[in-house]
Structure formats: structure tokens, C-alpha cells
CHARMM-style PDB file with segment names, atoms N, HN, CA, C and O in Angstrom:
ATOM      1  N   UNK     1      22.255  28.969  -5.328  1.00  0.00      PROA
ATOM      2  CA  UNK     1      22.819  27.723  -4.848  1.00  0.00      PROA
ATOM      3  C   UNK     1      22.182  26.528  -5.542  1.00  0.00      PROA
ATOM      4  O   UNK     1      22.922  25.576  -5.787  1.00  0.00      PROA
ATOM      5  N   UNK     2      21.234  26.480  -5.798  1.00  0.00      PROA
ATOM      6  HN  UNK     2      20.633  27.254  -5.599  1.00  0.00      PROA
ATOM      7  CA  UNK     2      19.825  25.128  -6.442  1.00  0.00      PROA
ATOM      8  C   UNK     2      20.435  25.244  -7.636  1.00  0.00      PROA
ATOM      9  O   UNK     2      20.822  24.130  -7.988  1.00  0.00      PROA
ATOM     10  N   UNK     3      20.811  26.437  -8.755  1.00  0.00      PROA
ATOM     11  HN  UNK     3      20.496  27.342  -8.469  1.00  0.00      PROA
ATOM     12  CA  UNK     3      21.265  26.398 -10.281  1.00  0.00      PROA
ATOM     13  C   UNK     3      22.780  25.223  -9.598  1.00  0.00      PROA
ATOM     14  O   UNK     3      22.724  24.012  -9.813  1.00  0.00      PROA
ATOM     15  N   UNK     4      23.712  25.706  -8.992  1.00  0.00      PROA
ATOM     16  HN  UNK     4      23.757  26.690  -8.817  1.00  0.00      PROA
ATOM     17  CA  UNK     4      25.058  25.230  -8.791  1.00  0.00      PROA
ATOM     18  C   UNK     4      24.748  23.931  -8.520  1.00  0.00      PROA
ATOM     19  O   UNK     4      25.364  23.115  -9.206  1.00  0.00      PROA
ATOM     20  N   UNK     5      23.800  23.396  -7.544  1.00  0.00      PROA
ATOM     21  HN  UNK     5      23.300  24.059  -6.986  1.00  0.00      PROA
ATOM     22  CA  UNK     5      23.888  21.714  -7.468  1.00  0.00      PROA
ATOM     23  C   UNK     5      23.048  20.994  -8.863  1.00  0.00      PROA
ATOM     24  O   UNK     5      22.933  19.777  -9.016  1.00  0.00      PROA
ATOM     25  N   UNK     6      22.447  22.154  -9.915  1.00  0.00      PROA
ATOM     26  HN  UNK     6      22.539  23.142  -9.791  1.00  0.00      PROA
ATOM     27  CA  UNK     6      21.570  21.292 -10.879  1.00  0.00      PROA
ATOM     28  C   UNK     6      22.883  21.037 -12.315  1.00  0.00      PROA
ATOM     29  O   UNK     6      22.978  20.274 -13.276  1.00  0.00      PROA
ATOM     30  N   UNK     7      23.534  21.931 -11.854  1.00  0.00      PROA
ATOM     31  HN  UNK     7      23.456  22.552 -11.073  1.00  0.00      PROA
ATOM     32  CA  UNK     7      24.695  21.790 -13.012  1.00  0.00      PROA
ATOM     33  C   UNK     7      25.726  20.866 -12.504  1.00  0.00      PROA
ATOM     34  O   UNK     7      25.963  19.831 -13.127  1.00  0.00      PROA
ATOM     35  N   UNK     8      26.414  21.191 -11.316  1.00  0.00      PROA
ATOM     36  HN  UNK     8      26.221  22.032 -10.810  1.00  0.00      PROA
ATOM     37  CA  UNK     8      27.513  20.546 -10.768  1.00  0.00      PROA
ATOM     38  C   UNK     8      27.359  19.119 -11.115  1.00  0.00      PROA
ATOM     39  O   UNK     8      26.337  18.464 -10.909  1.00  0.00      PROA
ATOM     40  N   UNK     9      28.863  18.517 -11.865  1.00  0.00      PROA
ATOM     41  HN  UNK     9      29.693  19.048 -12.033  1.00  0.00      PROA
ATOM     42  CA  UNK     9      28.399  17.210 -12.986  1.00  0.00      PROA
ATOM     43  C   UNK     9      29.064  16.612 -11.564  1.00  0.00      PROA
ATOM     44  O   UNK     9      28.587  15.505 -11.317  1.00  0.00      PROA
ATOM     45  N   UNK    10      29.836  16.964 -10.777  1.00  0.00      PROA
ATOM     46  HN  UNK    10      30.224  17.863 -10.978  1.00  0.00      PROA
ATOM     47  CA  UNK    10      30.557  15.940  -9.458  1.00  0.00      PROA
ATOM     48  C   UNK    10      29.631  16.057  -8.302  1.00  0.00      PROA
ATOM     49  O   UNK    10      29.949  15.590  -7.208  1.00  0.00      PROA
ATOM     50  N   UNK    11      28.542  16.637  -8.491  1.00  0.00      PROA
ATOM     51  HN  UNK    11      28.283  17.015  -9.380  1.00  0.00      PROA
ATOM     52  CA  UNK    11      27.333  16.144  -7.297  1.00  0.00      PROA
ATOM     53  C   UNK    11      26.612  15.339  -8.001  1.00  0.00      PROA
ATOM     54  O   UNK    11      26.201  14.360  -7.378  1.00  0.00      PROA
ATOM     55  N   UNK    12      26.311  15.419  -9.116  1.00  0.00      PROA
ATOM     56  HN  UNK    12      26.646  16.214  -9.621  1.00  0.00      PROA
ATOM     57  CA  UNK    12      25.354  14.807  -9.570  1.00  0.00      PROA
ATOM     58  C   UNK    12      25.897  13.137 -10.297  1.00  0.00      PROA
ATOM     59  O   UNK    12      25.311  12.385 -11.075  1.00  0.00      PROA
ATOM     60  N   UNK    13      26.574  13.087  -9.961  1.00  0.00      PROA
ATOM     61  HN  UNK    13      27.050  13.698  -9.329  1.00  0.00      PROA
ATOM     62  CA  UNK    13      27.755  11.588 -10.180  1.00  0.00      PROA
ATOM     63  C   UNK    13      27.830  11.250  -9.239  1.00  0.00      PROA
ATOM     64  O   UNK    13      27.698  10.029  -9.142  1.00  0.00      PROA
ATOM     65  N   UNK    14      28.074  12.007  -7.959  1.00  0.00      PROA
ATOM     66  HN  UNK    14      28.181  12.998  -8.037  1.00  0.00      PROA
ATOM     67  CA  UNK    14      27.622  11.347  -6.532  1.00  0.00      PROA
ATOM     68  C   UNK    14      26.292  10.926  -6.374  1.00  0.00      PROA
ATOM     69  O   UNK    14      26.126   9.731  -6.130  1.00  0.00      PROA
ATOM     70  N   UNK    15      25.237  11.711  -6.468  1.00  0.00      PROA
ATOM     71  HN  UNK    15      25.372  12.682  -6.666  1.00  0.00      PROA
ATOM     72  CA  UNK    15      23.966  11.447  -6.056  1.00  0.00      PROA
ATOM     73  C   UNK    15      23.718   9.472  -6.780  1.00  0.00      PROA
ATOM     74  O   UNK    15      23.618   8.345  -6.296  1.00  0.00      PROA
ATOM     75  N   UNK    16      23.724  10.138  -8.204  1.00  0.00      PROA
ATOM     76  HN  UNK    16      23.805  11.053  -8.598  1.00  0.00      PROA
ATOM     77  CA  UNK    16      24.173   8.834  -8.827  1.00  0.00      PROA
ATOM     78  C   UNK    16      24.505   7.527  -8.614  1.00  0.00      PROA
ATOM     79  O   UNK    16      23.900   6.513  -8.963  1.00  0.00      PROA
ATOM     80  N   UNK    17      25.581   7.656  -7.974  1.00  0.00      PROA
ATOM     81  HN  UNK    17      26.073   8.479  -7.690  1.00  0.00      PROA
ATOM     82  CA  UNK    17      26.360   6.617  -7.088  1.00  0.00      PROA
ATOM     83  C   UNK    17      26.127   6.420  -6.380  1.00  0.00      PROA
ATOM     84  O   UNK    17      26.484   5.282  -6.077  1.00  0.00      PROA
ATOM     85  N   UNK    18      25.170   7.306  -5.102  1.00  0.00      PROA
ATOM     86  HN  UNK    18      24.880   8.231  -5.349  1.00  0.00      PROA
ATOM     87  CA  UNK    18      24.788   6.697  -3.820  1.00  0.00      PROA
ATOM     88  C   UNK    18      23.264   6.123  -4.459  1.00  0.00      PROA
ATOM     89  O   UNK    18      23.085   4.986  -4.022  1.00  0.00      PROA
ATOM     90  N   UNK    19      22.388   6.460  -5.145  1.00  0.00      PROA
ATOM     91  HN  UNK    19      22.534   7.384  -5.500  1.00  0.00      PROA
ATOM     92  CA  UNK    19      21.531   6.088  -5.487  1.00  0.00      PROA
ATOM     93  C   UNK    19      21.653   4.317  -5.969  1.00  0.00      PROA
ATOM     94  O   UNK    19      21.136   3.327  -5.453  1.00  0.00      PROA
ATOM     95  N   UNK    20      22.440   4.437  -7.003  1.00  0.00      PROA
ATOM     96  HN  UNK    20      22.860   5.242  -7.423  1.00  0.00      PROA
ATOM     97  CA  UNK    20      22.942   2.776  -7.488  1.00  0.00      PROA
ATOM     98  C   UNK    20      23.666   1.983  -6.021  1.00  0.00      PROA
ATOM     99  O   UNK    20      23.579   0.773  -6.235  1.00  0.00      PROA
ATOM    100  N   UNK    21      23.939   2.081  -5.456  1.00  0.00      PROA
ATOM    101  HN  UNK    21      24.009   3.064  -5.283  1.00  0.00      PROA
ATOM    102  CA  UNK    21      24.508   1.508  -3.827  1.00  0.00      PROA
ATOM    103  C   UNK    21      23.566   1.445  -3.102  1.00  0.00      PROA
ATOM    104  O   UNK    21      23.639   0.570  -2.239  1.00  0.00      PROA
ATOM    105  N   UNK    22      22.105   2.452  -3.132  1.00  0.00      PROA
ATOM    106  HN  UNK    22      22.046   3.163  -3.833  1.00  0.00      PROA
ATOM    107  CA  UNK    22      21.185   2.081  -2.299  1.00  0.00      PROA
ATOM    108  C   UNK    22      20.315   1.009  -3.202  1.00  0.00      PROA
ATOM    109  O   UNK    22      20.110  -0.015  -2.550  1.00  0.00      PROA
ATOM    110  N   UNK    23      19.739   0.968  -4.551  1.00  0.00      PROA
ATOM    111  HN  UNK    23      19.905   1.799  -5.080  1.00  0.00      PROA
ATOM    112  CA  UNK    23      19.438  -0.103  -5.029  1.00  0.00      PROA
ATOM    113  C   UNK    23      19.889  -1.840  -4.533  1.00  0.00      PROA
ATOM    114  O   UNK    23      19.324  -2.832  -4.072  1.00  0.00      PROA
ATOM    115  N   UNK    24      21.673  -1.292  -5.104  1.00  0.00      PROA
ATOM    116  HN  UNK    24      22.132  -0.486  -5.478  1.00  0.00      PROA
ATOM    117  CA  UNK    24      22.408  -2.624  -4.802  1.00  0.00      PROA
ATOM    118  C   UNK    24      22.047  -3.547  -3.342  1.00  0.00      PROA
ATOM    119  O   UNK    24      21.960  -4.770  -3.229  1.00  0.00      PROA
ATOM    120  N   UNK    25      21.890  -2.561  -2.380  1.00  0.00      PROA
ATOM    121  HN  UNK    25      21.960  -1.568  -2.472  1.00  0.00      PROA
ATOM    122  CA  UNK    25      21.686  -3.365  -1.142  1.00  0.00      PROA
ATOM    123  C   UNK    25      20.022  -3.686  -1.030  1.00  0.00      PROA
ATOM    124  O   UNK    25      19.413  -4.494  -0.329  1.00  0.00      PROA
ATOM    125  N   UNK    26      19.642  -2.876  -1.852  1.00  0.00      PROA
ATOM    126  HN  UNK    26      20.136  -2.220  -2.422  1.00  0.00      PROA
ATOM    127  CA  UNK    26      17.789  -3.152  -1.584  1.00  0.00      PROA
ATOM    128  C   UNK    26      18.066  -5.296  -2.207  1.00  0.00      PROA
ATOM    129  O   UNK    26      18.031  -6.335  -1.548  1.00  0.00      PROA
ATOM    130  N   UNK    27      18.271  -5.065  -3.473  1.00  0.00      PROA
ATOM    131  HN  UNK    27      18.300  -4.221  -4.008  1.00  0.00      PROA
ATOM    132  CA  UNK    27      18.499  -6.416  -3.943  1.00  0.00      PROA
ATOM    133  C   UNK    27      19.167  -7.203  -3.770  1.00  0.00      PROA
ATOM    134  O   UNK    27      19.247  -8.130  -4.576  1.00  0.00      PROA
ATOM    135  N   UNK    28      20.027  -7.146  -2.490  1.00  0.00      PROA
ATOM    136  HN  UNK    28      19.963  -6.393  -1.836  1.00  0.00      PROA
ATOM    137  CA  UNK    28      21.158  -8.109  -1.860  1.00  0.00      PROA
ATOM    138  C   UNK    28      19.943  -8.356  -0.828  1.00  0.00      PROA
ATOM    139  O   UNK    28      19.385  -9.453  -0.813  1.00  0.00      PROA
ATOM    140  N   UNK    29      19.598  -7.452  -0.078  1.00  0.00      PROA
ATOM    141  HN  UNK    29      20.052  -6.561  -0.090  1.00  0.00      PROA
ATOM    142  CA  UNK    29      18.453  -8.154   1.261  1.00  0.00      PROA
ATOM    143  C   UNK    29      17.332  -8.320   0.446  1.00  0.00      PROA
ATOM    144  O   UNK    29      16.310  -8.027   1.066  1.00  0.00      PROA
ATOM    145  N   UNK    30      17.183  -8.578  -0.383  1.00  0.00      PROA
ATOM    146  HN  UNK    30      18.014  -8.816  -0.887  1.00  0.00      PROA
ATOM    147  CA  UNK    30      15.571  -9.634  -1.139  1.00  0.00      PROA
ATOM    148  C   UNK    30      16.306 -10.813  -1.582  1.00  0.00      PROA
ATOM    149  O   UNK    30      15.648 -11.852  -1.522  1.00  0.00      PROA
ATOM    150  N   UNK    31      17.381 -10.908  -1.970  1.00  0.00      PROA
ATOM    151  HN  UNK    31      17.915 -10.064  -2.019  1.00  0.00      PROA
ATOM    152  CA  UNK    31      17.738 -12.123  -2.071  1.00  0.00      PROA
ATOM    153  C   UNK    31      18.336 -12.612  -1.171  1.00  0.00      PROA
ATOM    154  O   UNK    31      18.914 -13.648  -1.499  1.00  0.00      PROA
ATOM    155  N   UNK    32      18.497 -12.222   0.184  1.00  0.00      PROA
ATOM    156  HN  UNK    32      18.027 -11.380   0.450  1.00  0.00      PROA
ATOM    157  CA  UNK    32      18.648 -13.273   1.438  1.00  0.00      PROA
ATOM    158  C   UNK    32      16.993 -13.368   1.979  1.00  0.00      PROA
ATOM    159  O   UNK    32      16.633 -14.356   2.619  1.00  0.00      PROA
ATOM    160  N   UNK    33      16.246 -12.495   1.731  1.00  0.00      PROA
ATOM    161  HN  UNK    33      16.539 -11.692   1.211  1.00  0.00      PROA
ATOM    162  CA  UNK    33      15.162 -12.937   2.048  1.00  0.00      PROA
ATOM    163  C   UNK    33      14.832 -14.238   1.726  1.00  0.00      PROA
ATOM    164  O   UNK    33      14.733 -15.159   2.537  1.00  0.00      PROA
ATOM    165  N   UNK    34      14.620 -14.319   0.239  1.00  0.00      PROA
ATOM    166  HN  UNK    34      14.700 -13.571  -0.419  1.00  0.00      PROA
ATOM    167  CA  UNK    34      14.565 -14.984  -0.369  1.00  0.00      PROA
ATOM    168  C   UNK    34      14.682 -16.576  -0.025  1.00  0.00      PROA
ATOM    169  O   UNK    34      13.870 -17.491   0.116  1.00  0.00      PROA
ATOM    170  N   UNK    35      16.141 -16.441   0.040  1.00  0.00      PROA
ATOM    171  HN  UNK    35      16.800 -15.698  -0.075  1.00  0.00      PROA
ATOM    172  CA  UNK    35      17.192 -17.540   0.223  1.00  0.00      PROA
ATOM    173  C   UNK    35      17.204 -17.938   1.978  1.00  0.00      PROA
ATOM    174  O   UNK    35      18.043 -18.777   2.308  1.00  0.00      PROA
ATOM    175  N   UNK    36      16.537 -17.510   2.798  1.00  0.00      PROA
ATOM    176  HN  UNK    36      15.855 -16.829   2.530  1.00  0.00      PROA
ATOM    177  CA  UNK    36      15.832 -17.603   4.027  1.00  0.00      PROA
ATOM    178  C   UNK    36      14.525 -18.288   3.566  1.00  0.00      PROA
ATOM    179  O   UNK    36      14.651 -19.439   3.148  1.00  0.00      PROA
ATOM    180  N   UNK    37      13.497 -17.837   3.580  1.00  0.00      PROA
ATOM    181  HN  UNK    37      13.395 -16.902   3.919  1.00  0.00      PROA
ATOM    182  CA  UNK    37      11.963 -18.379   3.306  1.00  0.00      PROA
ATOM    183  C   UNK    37      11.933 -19.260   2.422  1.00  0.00      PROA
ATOM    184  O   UNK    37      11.098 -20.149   2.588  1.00  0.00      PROA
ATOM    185  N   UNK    38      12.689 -19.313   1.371  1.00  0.00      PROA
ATOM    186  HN  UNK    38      13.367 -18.591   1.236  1.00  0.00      PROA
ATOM    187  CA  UNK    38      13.039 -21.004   0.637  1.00  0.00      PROA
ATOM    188  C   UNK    38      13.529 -21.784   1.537  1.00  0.00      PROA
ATOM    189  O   UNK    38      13.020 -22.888   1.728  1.00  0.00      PROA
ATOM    190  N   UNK    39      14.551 -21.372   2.214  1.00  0.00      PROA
ATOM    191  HN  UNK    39      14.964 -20.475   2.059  1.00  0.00      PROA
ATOM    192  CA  UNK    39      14.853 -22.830   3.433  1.00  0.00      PROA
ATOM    193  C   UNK    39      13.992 -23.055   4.270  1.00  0.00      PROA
ATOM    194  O   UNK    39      13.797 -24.230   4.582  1.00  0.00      PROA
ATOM    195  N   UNK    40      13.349 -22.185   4.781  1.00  0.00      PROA
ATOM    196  HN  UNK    40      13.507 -21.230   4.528  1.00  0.00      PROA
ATOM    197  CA  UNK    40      12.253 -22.393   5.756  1.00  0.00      PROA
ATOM    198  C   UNK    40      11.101 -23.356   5.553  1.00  0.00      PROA
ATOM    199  O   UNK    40      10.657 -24.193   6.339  1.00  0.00      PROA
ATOM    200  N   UNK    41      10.626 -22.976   4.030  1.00  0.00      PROA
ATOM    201  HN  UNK    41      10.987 -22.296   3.392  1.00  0.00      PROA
ATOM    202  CA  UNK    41       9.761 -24.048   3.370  1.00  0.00      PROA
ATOM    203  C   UNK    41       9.871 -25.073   3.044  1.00  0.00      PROA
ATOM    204  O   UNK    41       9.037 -25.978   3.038  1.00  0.00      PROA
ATOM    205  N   UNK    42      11.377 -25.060   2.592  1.00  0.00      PROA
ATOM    206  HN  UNK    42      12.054 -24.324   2.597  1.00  0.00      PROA
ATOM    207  CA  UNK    42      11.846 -26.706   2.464  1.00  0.00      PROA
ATOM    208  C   UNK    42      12.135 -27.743   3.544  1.00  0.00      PROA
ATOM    209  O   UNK    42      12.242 -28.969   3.505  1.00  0.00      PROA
ATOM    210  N   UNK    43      12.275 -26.372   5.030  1.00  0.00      PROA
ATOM    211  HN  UNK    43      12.188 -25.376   5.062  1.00  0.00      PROA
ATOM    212  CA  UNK    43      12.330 -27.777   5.784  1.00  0.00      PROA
ATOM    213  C   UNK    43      11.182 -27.751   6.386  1.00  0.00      PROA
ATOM    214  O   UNK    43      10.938 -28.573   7.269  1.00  0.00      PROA
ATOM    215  N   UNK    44      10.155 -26.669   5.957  1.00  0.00      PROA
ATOM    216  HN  UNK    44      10.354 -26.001   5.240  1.00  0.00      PROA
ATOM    217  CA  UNK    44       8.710 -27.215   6.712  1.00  0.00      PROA
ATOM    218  C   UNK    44       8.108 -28.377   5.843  1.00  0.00      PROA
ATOM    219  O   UNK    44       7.411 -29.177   6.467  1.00  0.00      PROA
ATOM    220  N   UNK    45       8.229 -28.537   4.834  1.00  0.00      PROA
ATOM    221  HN  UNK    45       8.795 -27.887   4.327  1.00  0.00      PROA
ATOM    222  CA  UNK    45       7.457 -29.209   3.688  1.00  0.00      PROA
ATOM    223  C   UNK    45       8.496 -30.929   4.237  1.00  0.00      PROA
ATOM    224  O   UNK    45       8.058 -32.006   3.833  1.00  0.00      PROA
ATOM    225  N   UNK    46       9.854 -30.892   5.173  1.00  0.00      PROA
ATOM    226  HN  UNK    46      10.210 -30.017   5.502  1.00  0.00      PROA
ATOM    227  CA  UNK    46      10.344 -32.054   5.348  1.00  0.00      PROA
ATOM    228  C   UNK    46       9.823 -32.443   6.364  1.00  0.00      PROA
ATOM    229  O   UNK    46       9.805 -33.651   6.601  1.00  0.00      PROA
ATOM    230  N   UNK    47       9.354 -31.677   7.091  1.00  0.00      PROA
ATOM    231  HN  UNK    47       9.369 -30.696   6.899  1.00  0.00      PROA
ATOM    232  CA  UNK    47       9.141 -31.919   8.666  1.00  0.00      PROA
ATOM    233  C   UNK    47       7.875 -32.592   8.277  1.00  0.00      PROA
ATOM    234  O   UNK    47       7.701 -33.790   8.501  1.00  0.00      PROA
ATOM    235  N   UNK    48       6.747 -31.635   7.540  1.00  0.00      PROA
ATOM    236  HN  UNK    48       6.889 -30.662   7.358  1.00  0.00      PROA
ATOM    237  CA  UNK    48       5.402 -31.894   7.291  1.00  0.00      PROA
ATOM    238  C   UNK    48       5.300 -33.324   6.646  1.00  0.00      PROA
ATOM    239  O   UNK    48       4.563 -34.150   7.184  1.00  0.00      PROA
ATOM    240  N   UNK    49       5.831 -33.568   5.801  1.00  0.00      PROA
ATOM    241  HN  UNK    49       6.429 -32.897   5.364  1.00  0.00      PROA
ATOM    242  CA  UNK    49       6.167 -34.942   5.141  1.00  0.00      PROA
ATOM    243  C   UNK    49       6.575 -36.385   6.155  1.00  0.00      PROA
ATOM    244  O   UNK    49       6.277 -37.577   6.067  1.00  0.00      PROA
ATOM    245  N   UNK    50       7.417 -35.562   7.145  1.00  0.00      PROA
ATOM    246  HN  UNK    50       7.659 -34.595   7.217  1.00  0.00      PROA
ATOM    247  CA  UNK    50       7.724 -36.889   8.058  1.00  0.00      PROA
ATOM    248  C   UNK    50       6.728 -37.353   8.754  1.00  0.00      PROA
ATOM    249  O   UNK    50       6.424 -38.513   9.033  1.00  0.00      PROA
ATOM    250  N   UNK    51       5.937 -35.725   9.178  1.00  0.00      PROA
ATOM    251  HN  UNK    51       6.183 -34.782   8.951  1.00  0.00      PROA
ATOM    252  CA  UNK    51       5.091 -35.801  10.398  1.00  0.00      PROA
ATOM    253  C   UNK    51       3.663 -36.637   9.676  1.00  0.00      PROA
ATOM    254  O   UNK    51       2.906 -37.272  10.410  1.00  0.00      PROA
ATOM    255  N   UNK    52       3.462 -36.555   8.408  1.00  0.00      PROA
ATOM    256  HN  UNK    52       4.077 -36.040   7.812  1.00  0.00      PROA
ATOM    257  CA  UNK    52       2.302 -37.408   7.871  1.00  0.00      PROA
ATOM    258  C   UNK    52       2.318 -38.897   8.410  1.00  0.00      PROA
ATOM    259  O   UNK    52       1.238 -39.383   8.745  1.00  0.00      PROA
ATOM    260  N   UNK    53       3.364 -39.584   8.506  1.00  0.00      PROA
ATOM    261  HN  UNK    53       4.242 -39.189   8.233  1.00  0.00      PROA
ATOM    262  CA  UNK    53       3.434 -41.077   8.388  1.00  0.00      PROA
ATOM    263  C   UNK    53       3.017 -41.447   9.862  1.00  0.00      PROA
ATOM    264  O   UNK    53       2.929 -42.626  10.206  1.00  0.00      PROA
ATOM    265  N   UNK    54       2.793 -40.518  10.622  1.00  0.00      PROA
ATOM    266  HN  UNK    54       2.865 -39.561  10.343  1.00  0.00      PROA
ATOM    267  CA  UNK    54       2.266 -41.105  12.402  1.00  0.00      PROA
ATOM    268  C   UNK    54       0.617 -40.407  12.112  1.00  0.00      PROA
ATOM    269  O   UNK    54      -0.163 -40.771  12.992  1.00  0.00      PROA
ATOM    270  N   UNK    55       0.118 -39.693  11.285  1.00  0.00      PROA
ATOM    271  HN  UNK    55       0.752 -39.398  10.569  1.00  0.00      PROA
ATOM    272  CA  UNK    55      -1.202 -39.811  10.971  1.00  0.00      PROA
ATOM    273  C   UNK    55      -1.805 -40.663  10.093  1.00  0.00      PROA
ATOM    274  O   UNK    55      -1.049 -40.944   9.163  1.00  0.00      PROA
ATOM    275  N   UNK    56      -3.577 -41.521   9.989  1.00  0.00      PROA
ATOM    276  HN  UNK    56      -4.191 -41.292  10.744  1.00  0.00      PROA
ATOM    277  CA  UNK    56      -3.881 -41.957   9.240  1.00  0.00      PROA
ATOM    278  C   UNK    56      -4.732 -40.604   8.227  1.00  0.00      PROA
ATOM    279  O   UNK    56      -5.081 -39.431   8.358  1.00  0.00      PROA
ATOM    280  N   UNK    57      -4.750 -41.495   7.398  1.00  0.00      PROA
ATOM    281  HN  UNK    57      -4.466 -42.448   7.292  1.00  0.00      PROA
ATOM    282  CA  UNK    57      -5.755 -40.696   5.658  1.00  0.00      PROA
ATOM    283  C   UNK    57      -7.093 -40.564   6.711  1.00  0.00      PROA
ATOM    284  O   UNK    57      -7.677 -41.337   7.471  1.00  0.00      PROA
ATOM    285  N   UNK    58      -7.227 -39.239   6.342  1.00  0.00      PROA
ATOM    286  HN  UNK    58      -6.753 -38.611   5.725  1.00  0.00      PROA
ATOM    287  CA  UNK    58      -8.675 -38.875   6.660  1.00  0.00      PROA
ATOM    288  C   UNK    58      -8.835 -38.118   8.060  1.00  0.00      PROA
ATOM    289  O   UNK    58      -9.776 -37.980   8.841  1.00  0.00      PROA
ATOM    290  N   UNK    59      -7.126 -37.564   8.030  1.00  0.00      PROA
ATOM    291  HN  UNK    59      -6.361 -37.675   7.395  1.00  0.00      PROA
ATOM    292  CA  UNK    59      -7.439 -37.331   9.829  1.00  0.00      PROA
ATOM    293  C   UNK    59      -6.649 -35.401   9.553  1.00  0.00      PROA
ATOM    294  O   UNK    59      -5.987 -34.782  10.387  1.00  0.00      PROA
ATOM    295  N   UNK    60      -6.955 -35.033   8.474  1.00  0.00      PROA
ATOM    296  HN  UNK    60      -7.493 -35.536   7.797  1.00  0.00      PROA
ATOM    297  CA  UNK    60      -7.147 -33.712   8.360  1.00  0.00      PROA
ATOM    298  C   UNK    60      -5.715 -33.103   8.967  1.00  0.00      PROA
ATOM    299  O   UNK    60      -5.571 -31.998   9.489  1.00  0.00      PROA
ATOM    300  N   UNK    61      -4.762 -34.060   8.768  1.00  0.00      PROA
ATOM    301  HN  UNK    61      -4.879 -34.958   8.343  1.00  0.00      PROA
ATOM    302  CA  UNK    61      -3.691 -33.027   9.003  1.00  0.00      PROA
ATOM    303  C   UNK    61      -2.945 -32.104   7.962  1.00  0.00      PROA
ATOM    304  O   UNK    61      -2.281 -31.152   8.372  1.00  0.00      PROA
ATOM    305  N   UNK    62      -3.036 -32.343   6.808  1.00  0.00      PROA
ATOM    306  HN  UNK    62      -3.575 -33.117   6.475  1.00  0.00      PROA
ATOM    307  CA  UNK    62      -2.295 -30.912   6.201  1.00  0.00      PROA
ATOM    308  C   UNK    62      -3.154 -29.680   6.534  1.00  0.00      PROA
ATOM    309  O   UNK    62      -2.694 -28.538   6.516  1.00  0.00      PROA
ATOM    310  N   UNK    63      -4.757 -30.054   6.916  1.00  0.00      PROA
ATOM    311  HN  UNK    63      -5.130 -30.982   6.931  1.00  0.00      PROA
ATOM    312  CA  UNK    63      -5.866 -28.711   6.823  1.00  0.00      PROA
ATOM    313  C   UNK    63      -5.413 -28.202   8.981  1.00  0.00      PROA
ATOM    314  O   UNK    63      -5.713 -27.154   9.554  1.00  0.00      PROA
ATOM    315  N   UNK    64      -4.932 -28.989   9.359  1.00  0.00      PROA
ATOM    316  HN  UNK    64      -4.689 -29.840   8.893  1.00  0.00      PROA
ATOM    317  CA  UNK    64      -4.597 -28.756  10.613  1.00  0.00      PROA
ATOM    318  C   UNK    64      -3.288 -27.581  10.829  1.00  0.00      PROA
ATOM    319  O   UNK    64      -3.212 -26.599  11.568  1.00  0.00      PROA
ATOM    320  N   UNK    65      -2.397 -28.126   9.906  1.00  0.00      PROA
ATOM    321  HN  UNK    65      -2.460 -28.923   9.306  1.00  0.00      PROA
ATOM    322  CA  UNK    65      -1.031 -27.363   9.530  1.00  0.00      PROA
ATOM    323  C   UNK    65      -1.419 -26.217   9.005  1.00  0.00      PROA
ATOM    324  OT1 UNK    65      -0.584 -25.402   8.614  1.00  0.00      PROA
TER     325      UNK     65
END
């Protein structure tokens, strides 16, 4: 049975194919990761930016954040 699935060219074109489809989705969810934690940062880095102007210099808030 192991010789028949090492030859068989239509299992092994499947395996193939499910293999490239499991890639494909590995690199579709890293790039919503991605494209998540970039927004996240951009609006922490807006928030953080606003939230500076009700602190004075010297009062340790980015080391607080």
C-alpha cells in the first residue's frame, strides 16, 4: 500500500495542493495580523501624542506608558 501512495501521481498532486492552501492561509493570517498591530500602534502612538500635551517635560510619561 506505502509503494501505491509513493507513486500515485493523483495523491501526490493532492497532498501538494492541500499543502500550498495550508501555506496560503498561514500568510493571509500574518498579514491580518499584521495589518491589526499596525493599527493598534498607530492609534496608540495618536492617543500617546495627544495624551503628552496635559503633561509637563520632566514628568516621565512616555517611561510611565
Amino acid at each position: 500500500m506505502s509503494q501505491f501512495i509513493k507513486t500515485d501521481p493523483a495523491y501526490r498532486n493532492w497532498v501538494t495542493e492541500i499543502a500550498q492552501r495550508f501555506k496560503n492561509c498561514q500568510i493571509k493570517a500574518a498579514m491580518k495580523v499584521n495589518h491589526d498591530m499596525l493599527r493598534f500602534y498607530w492609534q496608540l502612538g495618536k492617543e500617546m501624542s495627544a495624551m503628552k500635551n496635559n503633561y509637563q517635560w520632566g514628568s516621565d510619561f512616555y517611561q510611565q506608558v
